[in-house]
């Protein structure tokens, strides 16, 4: 009997030879695997980003409405007009508040899921977080419009619990108030908070999942009370997840142009401004300049986060 | 000074149940102040749960725990003068080595200058001077272990708990750390409680050893007691792989009827009144390990490698010297 190195199959089949080549040259295999997605990212994504950036440095001829393909900072200057600046400040404030409160609400949920939920409980957690994402975004936003409307369930509930004065007081406040919750910044805020919460919970949960229980025990063992353990161990190690989640919530709020159109006062948000400029007004350069703002803001945010050591635990 | 008559740790009928599982089952235990105490047992025997009960990570389902005379039930880990060296070291990955070691002082509010100086001293004690600025990820396993040790010792604990601290190290490093841990314990005078499944480690380092089996302590005593005079079949077998001789076999081997533990290295090969046949032979450097069949019985025999060798299949004379076999409890 001889030692069988061959399993009897056709050694010289083309597929076999190909897999032999890949076996000997793993880098070639890796290159072939990565080429399509890298090409997609490089051409479709970075390319269009570059085109966008280039557009923002063009301007529009005010008489003919034609795009003048010459380098100018005039369009960026237009962003500083009071009306446009208002849009930017409004959107950034909204995005920041949604992100902040989102993180505060998401953390305990993520912590529970990562540290305590097991088996069925964990499955239930994922279902509860993901289930809303299965239904259409539009359906959910319209559902919220009904919930928050003057004839909606919130008003009804306030009436039955004697909280109507509180609701009326809130709606009488400047800026956050309005004729009803569905026609106020408060309404827009609540809907954003609801929509993007899963995108905050999941990264935080993933980062907490990676913190070994022994680290938390070690902190307690060395004399840290639960509050100190949270501040010095759990929070710093969860920070990359919080930053990741805040990138989602922040940029999603910055770019959304549908929610504020359905729920909220009729003032414009950044996404709507881009939409109107490139759609209705045909002012592509200004739309592009508006689109650059979220990119710049995210860049600044990430730089600060890195400086503060948010990614040290990665 | 701690009163030597008060035990460092006292368990009174302590149980810890996880659902139906009795991880620790009515254990009574006294660990003396200043001793090096080993808890030895296979995995799942309850030794680690006992350690976690002392640390405060677990609360007993029943019974009482005292640490230097003070009741420990309900006292959270951060209010116990007990520190732990974790099996996985549990170093904080986002802090430098210096910050890790100084952590216990930091949460107590000790000033930065003082805690940096004390962390430096501690690192020098474990022979890691100059490693303050590194991150744990940049250290080798042995170095991480030393950092974990320094971090646990900086609070001057009354009891230091070590959960299989040498398990992840290679043999040479492990032997070196055994010597260092022992001398560190002697010079600091702190009570060390050491959990291990390695009987060699327990016997060579500890002043006293508790052998755990199925949530109970099978035997507790000095290493010589445990090794030479095992009280149960489990201890004889788990510690050093003794020959357990059943009563009927004892009579065939010329011993009075009873259950015996017979250490393989105590049997004399090459002379004596018994005759056997070599079934297997393993050369182990310093020793040769045989299995010798004597009629229906089989004995493990260990002889120095410097002595004569007997090939497999050879007929060989052997003797069990007087007092070599230790009689254990229980005849069946």
XYZ file of C-alpha atoms in Angstrom:
646
model
C 0.000 0.000 0.000
C 1.305 3.419 -0.826
C 0.723 6.685 0.976
C -2.051 8.491 -0.875
C -1.200 12.151 -1.222
C -3.882 12.456 -3.839
C -7.529 11.921 -2.952
C -8.078 10.446 -6.386
C -9.647 13.557 -7.919
C -8.390 15.204 -11.054
C -5.186 16.930 -9.993
C -4.992 18.905 -13.175
C -8.496 20.377 -13.282
C -8.415 24.149 -13.824
C -10.176 24.909 -10.500
C -7.710 22.767 -8.623
C -4.777 24.441 -10.252
C -6.281 27.815 -9.435
C -6.709 26.935 -5.755
C -3.134 25.621 -5.702
C -1.945 28.979 -7.026
C -3.978 30.825 -4.378
C -2.624 28.516 -1.693
C 0.935 29.381 -2.638
C 0.260 33.078 -3.127
C -2.217 34.283 -0.482
C -1.580 37.935 -1.377
C -2.855 37.422 -4.897
C -6.024 35.908 -3.493
C -6.484 38.839 -1.102
C -5.974 41.344 -3.922
C -8.587 39.618 -6.070
C -11.054 39.567 -3.174
C -10.555 43.211 -2.320
C -10.392 44.652 -5.826
C -14.170 44.898 -6.533
C -15.183 46.575 -3.246
C -12.160 48.876 -3.370
C -12.982 49.851 -6.944
C -16.576 50.523 -5.920
C -15.494 52.661 -2.980
C -12.810 54.413 -4.949
C -14.808 55.293 -8.032
C -18.407 55.526 -6.916
C -17.827 56.980 -3.479
C -14.565 58.934 -3.440
C -15.121 60.012 -7.033
C -18.533 61.496 -6.368
C -17.206 63.062 -3.198
C -14.489 64.759 -5.213
C -17.051 65.899 -7.786
C -19.172 67.310 -4.971
C -16.216 69.147 -3.508
C -15.321 70.556 -6.911
C -18.914 71.745 -7.509
C -18.893 73.695 -4.258
C -16.082 75.855 -5.587
C -18.082 76.823 -8.673
C -20.736 79.498 -8.659
C -24.008 80.216 -10.405
C -24.609 83.067 -12.787
C -27.433 85.009 -11.189
C -28.965 86.109 -14.502
C -28.740 83.054 -16.673
C -28.847 80.466 -13.863
C -25.915 78.717 -15.522
C -23.097 77.148 -13.512
C -19.830 79.033 -13.949
C -17.046 76.494 -13.862
C -14.392 78.720 -12.347
C -12.792 78.479 -8.952
C -14.433 80.847 -6.487
C -15.220 81.024 -2.776
C -18.331 83.075 -3.491
C -20.649 80.123 -2.857
C -19.117 79.504 0.542
C -19.619 83.205 1.228
C -23.328 82.708 0.540
C -23.458 80.167 3.352
C -22.738 83.012 5.746
C -25.889 84.901 4.769
C -28.161 85.091 7.843
C -30.854 82.821 6.382
C -28.336 80.120 5.450
C -26.397 80.488 8.688
C -29.674 79.980 10.577
C -30.219 76.695 8.779
C -26.737 75.526 9.680
C -26.979 76.504 13.347
C -30.472 75.019 13.660
C -29.410 71.702 12.139
C -26.160 71.395 14.070
C -27.882 72.219 17.370
C -30.599 69.673 16.645
C -28.043 67.014 15.679
C -25.953 67.696 18.784
C -28.956 67.486 21.125
C -30.256 64.313 19.479
C -26.793 62.761 19.785
C -26.340 63.799 23.409
C -29.724 62.630 24.671
C -29.486 59.565 22.425
C -26.234 58.548 24.126
C -27.726 59.130 27.591
C -30.764 56.956 26.798
C -28.830 54.324 24.836
C -26.096 53.673 27.388
C -28.158 51.972 30.119
C -29.972 49.870 27.513
C -26.689 48.837 25.901
C -25.130 48.166 29.308
C -27.984 45.924 30.347
C -27.851 44.042 27.045
C -24.085 43.576 27.174
C -23.653 42.669 30.825
C -26.870 41.098 32.069
C -29.039 39.876 29.185
C -28.446 36.222 28.330
C -30.084 33.732 25.996
C -33.750 34.566 25.360
C -33.415 37.978 26.958
C -30.634 38.861 24.545
C -32.603 37.661 21.524
C -35.515 39.775 22.729
C -33.191 42.755 23.057
C -31.926 42.456 19.493
C -35.482 41.997 18.246
C -36.693 45.074 20.111
C -33.831 47.176 18.749
C -33.978 45.908 15.178
C -37.711 45.413 14.696
C -38.475 49.108 14.003
C -35.860 49.044 11.251
C -37.882 46.404 9.411
C -40.738 48.800 8.724
C -40.491 51.723 6.372
C -38.898 54.834 7.667
C -41.724 56.908 6.170
C -44.387 54.835 7.896
C -42.705 55.392 11.237
C -42.323 59.136 10.746
C -45.984 59.477 9.726
C -46.980 57.356 12.704
C -45.144 59.810 14.916
C -46.929 62.715 13.224
C -50.228 61.169 14.302
C -48.972 60.418 17.795
C -47.794 63.983 18.273
C -50.688 65.716 16.506
C -53.123 67.948 18.366
C -55.770 65.196 18.158
C -53.125 62.552 18.811
C -52.501 60.110 21.616
C -50.083 62.362 23.510
C -52.629 65.153 23.841
C -55.290 62.595 24.764
C -53.031 61.047 27.408
C -52.135 64.455 28.830
C -55.860 65.215 29.106
C -56.545 62.006 31.000
C -53.617 62.375 33.397
C -54.141 66.056 34.124
C -50.891 66.970 32.416
C -52.534 69.242 29.834
C -51.282 72.411 31.585
C -47.719 71.072 31.414
C -48.072 70.265 27.711
C -49.612 73.670 27.037
C -46.834 75.345 28.999
C -44.196 73.513 26.988
C -45.876 74.416 23.694
C -46.087 78.072 24.766
C -42.319 78.256 25.179
C -40.347 80.030 22.470
C -38.295 77.947 20.004
C -39.203 74.484 21.395
C -42.949 75.212 21.399
C -45.521 75.546 18.626
C -49.199 75.028 17.854
C -48.853 71.297 18.598
C -46.019 68.824 19.215
C -46.153 67.684 15.586
C -45.554 71.264 14.444
C -42.642 72.093 16.750
C -38.921 71.499 17.126
C -39.746 69.302 20.113
C -41.617 66.990 17.748
C -38.755 66.894 15.244
C -36.364 66.204 18.096
C -38.450 63.315 19.474
C -38.769 61.681 16.063
C -35.043 61.969 15.355
C -34.280 60.555 18.785
C -36.546 57.602 18.130
C -35.285 56.992 14.599
C -31.585 56.944 15.368
C -31.579 55.295 18.788
C -30.764 51.797 17.423
C -27.694 53.252 15.710
C -26.498 54.518 19.083
C -27.372 51.436 21.128
C -25.720 48.824 18.913
C -22.164 50.245 18.770
C -22.193 50.987 22.504
C -23.431 47.498 23.206
C -20.706 46.028 20.980
C -17.992 48.012 22.757
C -19.297 47.052 26.206
C -19.492 43.440 25.118
C -15.729 43.528 24.597
C -14.995 44.706 28.154
C -14.092 41.585 30.150
C -16.032 41.220 33.392
C -12.747 40.748 35.219
C -11.796 44.394 34.517
C -14.887 45.597 36.335
C -14.211 43.175 39.166
C -10.581 44.304 39.298
C -11.620 47.941 39.673
C -13.923 47.053 42.562
C -11.270 44.816 44.059
C -8.791 47.709 44.059
C -11.201 49.919 45.958
C -13.234 51.711 43.297
C -16.899 52.148 44.195
C -19.405 51.571 41.366
C -19.366 55.246 40.352
C -15.573 55.308 40.152
C -15.548 52.022 38.247
C -17.912 53.545 35.724
C -15.900 56.739 35.293
C -12.437 55.186 35.167
C -12.991 51.827 33.490
C -16.388 51.227 31.890
C -16.919 54.647 30.295
C -13.411 55.017 28.803
C -13.611 51.512 27.341
C -17.090 52.177 25.920
C -16.019 55.519 24.466
C -15.109 54.197 20.989
C -18.637 52.752 20.801
C -20.187 56.018 21.961
C -18.159 57.932 19.376
C -19.186 55.473 16.660
C -22.828 55.765 17.689
C -22.651 59.538 17.808
C -21.190 59.605 14.297
C -24.272 57.718 13.126
C -26.844 59.802 14.989
C -25.097 63.092 14.296
C -24.575 62.596 10.584
C -27.981 60.988 10.049
C -29.651 64.000 11.683
C -27.484 66.417 9.712
C -28.437 64.833 6.412
C -32.107 63.995 6.946
C -34.511 66.020 4.783
C -37.732 64.071 5.204
C -38.423 64.026 8.953
C -38.338 67.813 9.477
C -40.625 68.137 6.463
C -43.264 65.874 8.009
C -42.894 66.584 11.702
C -41.838 70.056 12.736
C -42.203 73.742 12.093
C -41.838 74.709 8.454
C -38.290 76.057 8.883
C -35.575 74.389 6.819
C -32.922 71.937 7.951
C -29.632 71.311 6.177
C -30.832 68.321 4.199
C -33.901 70.204 3.043
C -31.716 73.140 2.025
C -29.565 70.853 -0.119
C -32.697 69.302 -1.584
C -34.241 72.668 -2.464
C -31.044 74.155 -3.807
C -30.235 71.335 -6.182
C -33.811 70.380 -7.014
C -36.066 73.403 -7.068
C -33.542 76.233 -7.343
C -31.046 74.386 -9.504
C -28.206 75.956 -7.559
C -25.912 72.944 -7.552
C -22.850 74.835 -6.227
C -24.730 76.078 -3.149
C -26.207 72.600 -2.580
C -22.683 71.207 -2.772
C -21.366 73.805 -0.354
C -24.163 72.909 2.086
C -23.232 69.241 1.722
C -19.621 69.954 2.607
C -20.669 71.302 6.040
C -21.527 67.901 7.599
C -18.245 66.490 6.265
C -16.257 69.317 7.813
C -18.133 69.060 11.105
C -17.560 65.291 11.307
C -13.891 65.822 10.523
C -13.536 68.324 13.344
C -15.505 66.090 15.705
C -13.346 63.045 15.004
C -10.157 65.050 15.406
C -11.286 66.295 18.810
C -12.396 62.803 19.815
C -9.013 61.404 18.837
C -7.165 64.160 20.702
C -9.187 63.379 23.816
C -8.146 59.742 23.574
C -11.516 58.305 22.567
C -9.818 55.671 20.430
C -7.043 54.709 22.850
C -9.027 51.716 23.984
C -9.413 50.354 20.447
C 0.304 44.096 64.044
C -2.416 41.586 63.426
C -3.227 39.238 66.245
C -1.795 35.871 65.266
C -4.618 34.011 66.992
C -7.291 35.545 64.744
C -7.431 33.660 61.446
C -6.998 35.703 58.280
C -10.031 34.027 56.764
C -12.618 31.859 58.455
C -15.410 30.013 56.650
C -18.205 28.589 58.767
C -20.406 26.144 56.848
C -20.175 28.338 53.753
C -22.204 27.298 50.729
C -22.557 28.913 47.351
C -25.211 27.500 45.084
C -25.780 28.419 41.464
C -29.294 27.159 40.842
C -29.048 23.419 41.400
C -25.263 23.358 41.334
C -23.529 23.400 44.680
C -20.264 25.079 43.725
C -19.272 25.307 47.382
C -21.022 22.993 49.798
C -20.879 23.670 53.568
C -17.165 24.386 53.694
C -15.412 25.058 56.998
C -12.015 26.625 56.565
C -9.448 28.562 58.547
C -6.577 30.360 56.860
C -3.969 31.520 59.373
C -2.579 35.024 59.328
C 0.647 35.270 57.363
C 0.558 31.858 55.770
C 0.867 30.858 52.145
C -2.305 28.884 51.591
C -3.054 26.897 48.451
C -6.471 25.768 47.267
C -5.898 22.803 45.002
C -8.426 20.905 42.958
C -9.642 20.014 39.499
C -11.728 22.557 37.571
C -15.255 22.834 38.928
C -14.200 21.697 42.394
C -15.179 24.996 44.035
C -11.736 26.423 44.729
C -12.163 29.499 42.539
C -15.644 30.147 43.943
C -14.097 30.077 47.436
C -11.563 32.670 46.316
C -14.322 34.841 44.854
C -16.248 34.541 48.116
C -13.222 35.918 49.985
C -12.793 38.719 47.416
C -16.479 39.590 47.651
C -17.379 38.950 44.001
C -19.730 36.239 45.228
C -21.917 36.208 48.297
C -22.454 32.964 50.229
C -25.850 31.279 49.895
C -25.425 30.079 53.486
C -22.838 30.223 56.255
C -20.577 33.029 57.396
C -17.216 34.402 56.274
C -14.881 36.378 58.533
C -11.792 38.229 57.357
C -9.518 38.986 60.305
C -12.447 38.612 62.659
C -14.784 40.912 60.749
C -17.926 39.601 59.151
C -17.666 39.863 55.379
C -21.186 39.014 54.268
C -22.718 41.935 52.388
C -19.446 43.871 52.375
C -18.706 44.868 48.753
C -15.250 44.100 47.271
C -14.206 47.760 47.374
C -14.563 47.852 51.156
C -12.491 44.741 51.849
C -8.773 44.883 52.597
C -8.303 42.011 50.190
C -6.797 42.272 46.710
C -6.760 39.857 43.831
C -4.354 38.859 41.091
C -6.679 37.691 38.325
C -6.133 34.688 36.135
C -6.246 36.842 32.989
C -4.434 39.630 34.937
C -7.326 42.051 34.132
C -5.000 44.978 33.470
C -6.809 48.107 32.288
C -5.911 48.329 28.593
C -6.483 52.087 28.324
C -4.059 52.939 31.126
C -0.280 52.825 31.254
C 1.504 50.338 33.488
C 2.125 53.138 35.997
C -1.549 54.133 36.020
C -2.580 50.515 36.421
C -0.369 50.050 39.459
C -1.434 53.382 40.975
C -5.137 52.704 40.362
C -5.899 51.581 43.909
C -4.320 54.778 45.272
C -6.056 56.949 42.678
C -9.558 55.815 43.651
C -8.654 56.443 47.286
C -7.775 60.037 46.445
C -4.014 59.829 47.061
C -2.229 62.768 45.413
C -0.628 62.328 42.027
C 2.980 62.854 43.160
C 2.690 60.325 45.964
C 0.937 57.668 43.940
C 3.426 57.979 41.082
C 6.293 57.524 43.540
C 4.654 54.547 45.235
C 3.784 52.940 41.907
C 7.433 53.312 40.913
C 8.557 51.606 44.131
C 6.052 48.816 43.613
C 7.224 48.239 40.057
C 10.810 48.094 41.306
C 9.723 45.474 43.852
C 8.432 43.241 41.050
C 11.523 44.028 38.950
C 9.778 46.179 36.360
C 11.443 49.517 37.106
C 11.169 51.865 34.148
C 8.079 50.268 32.619
C 5.676 52.986 33.897
C 4.915 54.582 30.535
C 4.182 51.373 28.626
C 0.736 50.038 27.836
C -0.191 46.523 29.012
C -0.456 45.388 25.380
C 3.282 46.051 24.988
C 4.249 43.611 27.748
C 4.914 39.885 27.716
C 2.750 37.501 29.724
C 5.271 37.304 32.551
C 5.568 41.084 32.735
C 1.786 41.522 32.815
C 1.664 39.081 35.668
C 4.146 41.187 37.620
C 2.153 44.347 36.920
C -0.991 42.625 38.189
C 0.929 41.626 41.305
C 2.257 45.159 41.883
C -1.210 46.618 41.347
C -2.729 44.240 43.896
C 0.014 44.839 46.486
C 0.036 48.654 46.392
C -3.022 48.838 48.659
C -1.197 46.796 51.347
C -3.946 44.180 51.473
C -4.271 41.969 54.528
C -4.944 39.033 52.241
C -3.702 38.644 48.676
C -5.720 36.326 46.482
C -4.086 34.713 43.458
C -6.313 32.972 40.920
C -4.148 30.546 38.941
C -1.682 33.371 38.375
C 0.984 31.215 36.762
C -1.299 29.220 34.505
C -0.553 31.220 31.358
C 3.234 31.238 31.748
C 5.677 28.798 30.205
C 7.410 26.249 32.407
C 10.675 28.099 33.010
C 8.960 31.389 33.824
C 6.498 29.558 36.047
C 9.245 27.982 38.132
C 10.990 31.328 38.455
C 7.764 33.068 39.522
C 7.068 30.332 42.084
C 10.355 31.144 43.809
C 9.755 34.896 43.588
C 6.183 34.718 44.872
C 7.318 32.640 47.812
C 10.098 35.035 48.786
C 7.825 38.045 48.241
C 5.249 36.529 50.568
C 7.895 35.857 53.206
C 9.316 39.380 53.060
C 5.912 41.119 53.053
C 4.319 38.869 55.651
C 0.943 39.101 53.883
C -1.421 36.139 53.852
C -1.417 34.681 50.335
C -4.300 32.526 49.151
C -3.422 30.764 45.968
C -5.765 28.820 43.691
C -4.248 26.212 41.402
C -4.991 22.917 39.709
C -1.270 22.109 39.560
C -0.394 19.886 42.513
C 3.353 20.466 42.053
C 2.816 24.210 42.382
C 0.653 23.828 45.487
C 3.059 21.434 47.208
C 6.186 23.454 46.449
C 4.869 26.888 47.432
C 2.249 26.547 50.124
C 2.567 26.283 53.889
C -0.768 24.485 53.902
C -2.910 23.039 51.142
C -6.652 22.454 50.936
C -7.607 19.853 48.350
C -11.055 20.536 46.886
C -13.365 17.996 45.347
C -16.979 18.576 44.261
C -17.514 21.695 46.358
C -16.020 20.269 49.533
C -12.575 20.178 51.068
C -11.295 16.620 50.769
C -8.242 17.213 52.937
C -6.404 20.121 54.458
C -2.857 20.095 55.802
C 0.832 20.701 55.212
C 2.144 19.616 51.788
C 3.906 16.585 53.364
C 0.662 15.484 55.011
C -1.245 15.786 51.782
C 1.382 13.952 49.795
C 2.492 11.303 52.258
C -0.732 10.720 54.138
C -3.705 11.251 51.835
C -6.938 10.556 53.665
C -9.119 9.708 50.719
C -8.903 7.898 47.425
C -9.475 11.217 45.621
C -6.557 12.985 47.302
C -4.213 10.047 46.761
C -5.064 9.935 43.097
C -5.239 13.693 42.389
C -2.068 14.629 44.261
C 0.891 12.937 42.671
C -0.877 9.983 41.056
C -0.513 7.518 43.902
C -1.287 3.814 43.585
C -4.606 3.235 45.322
C -4.595 -0.337 46.630
C -7.954 -1.979 47.294
C -8.300 -4.287 50.350
C -8.272 -7.538 48.335
C -5.201 -6.430 46.390
C -3.537 -5.427 49.660
C -3.706 -9.008 50.888
C -2.205 -10.298 47.618
C 0.638 -7.784 47.992
C 1.348 -8.918 51.558
C -0.252 -5.992 53.379
C -2.899 -6.167 56.112
C -6.408 -5.789 54.616
C -7.341 -2.124 54.046
C -7.362 0.733 51.563
C -3.845 2.025 50.911
C -2.095 4.817 49.071
C 1.325 3.762 47.793
C 3.580 6.371 46.205
C 5.185 5.031 42.995
C 8.657 6.245 43.965
C 8.564 4.288 47.264
C 8.476 0.898 45.577
C 11.845 -0.807 45.235
C 12.484 -2.417 41.855
C 15.027 -5.171 41.241
C 14.922 -6.912 44.629
C 12.312 -8.214 47.050
C 9.712 -10.871 47.594
C 7.202 -9.883 44.942
C 7.537 -10.758 41.269
C 6.015 -8.788 38.451
C 6.211 -8.163 34.758
C 7.084 -4.770 33.200
C 4.123 -3.678 31.078
C 5.280 -0.230 30.053
C 8.239 2.071 30.495
C 8.499 5.832 30.055
C 11.795 7.632 30.219
C 11.246 11.053 31.839
C 14.709 12.530 32.119
C 15.392 12.271 35.835
C 13.095 9.267 36.297
C 11.775 6.147 34.699
C 8.096 5.457 35.086
C 6.984 1.820 34.907
C 3.732 -0.017 35.074
C 4.369 -3.422 36.608
C 1.785 -6.203 36.622
C 1.780 -8.446 39.694
C -0.775 -11.127 38.975
C -4.077 -9.281 38.492
C -2.807 -6.039 40.067
C -0.979 -3.184 38.428
C 1.390 -0.786 40.181
C 2.938 2.432 38.941
C 6.625 2.523 39.871
C 9.035 5.452 39.539
C 12.770 4.866 39.817
C 15.715 7.259 39.431
C 17.012 7.201 35.867
C 20.514 6.652 37.230
C 19.541 3.150 38.455
C 19.234 -0.010 36.354
C 16.574 -0.095 33.623
C 14.188 -2.989 33.036
C 12.852 -3.481 29.514
C 9.158 -3.981 28.728
C 8.242 -7.646 29.147
C 11.003 -8.363 31.660
C 10.200 -10.215 34.853
C 11.288 -8.163 37.789
C 11.458 -8.564 41.563
C 9.989 -5.758 43.650
C 9.417 -4.855 47.282
C 7.113 -2.579 49.222
C 9.236 -1.374 52.169
C 7.677 -1.247 55.645
C 5.651 1.910 56.146
C 5.711 2.818 52.446
C 2.003 2.118 52.015
C -0.224 4.607 53.806
C -3.515 3.288 55.081
C -6.490 5.497 54.203
C -10.002 5.871 55.600
C -12.663 3.533 54.314
C -12.163 -0.074 53.363
C -14.332 -0.179 50.273
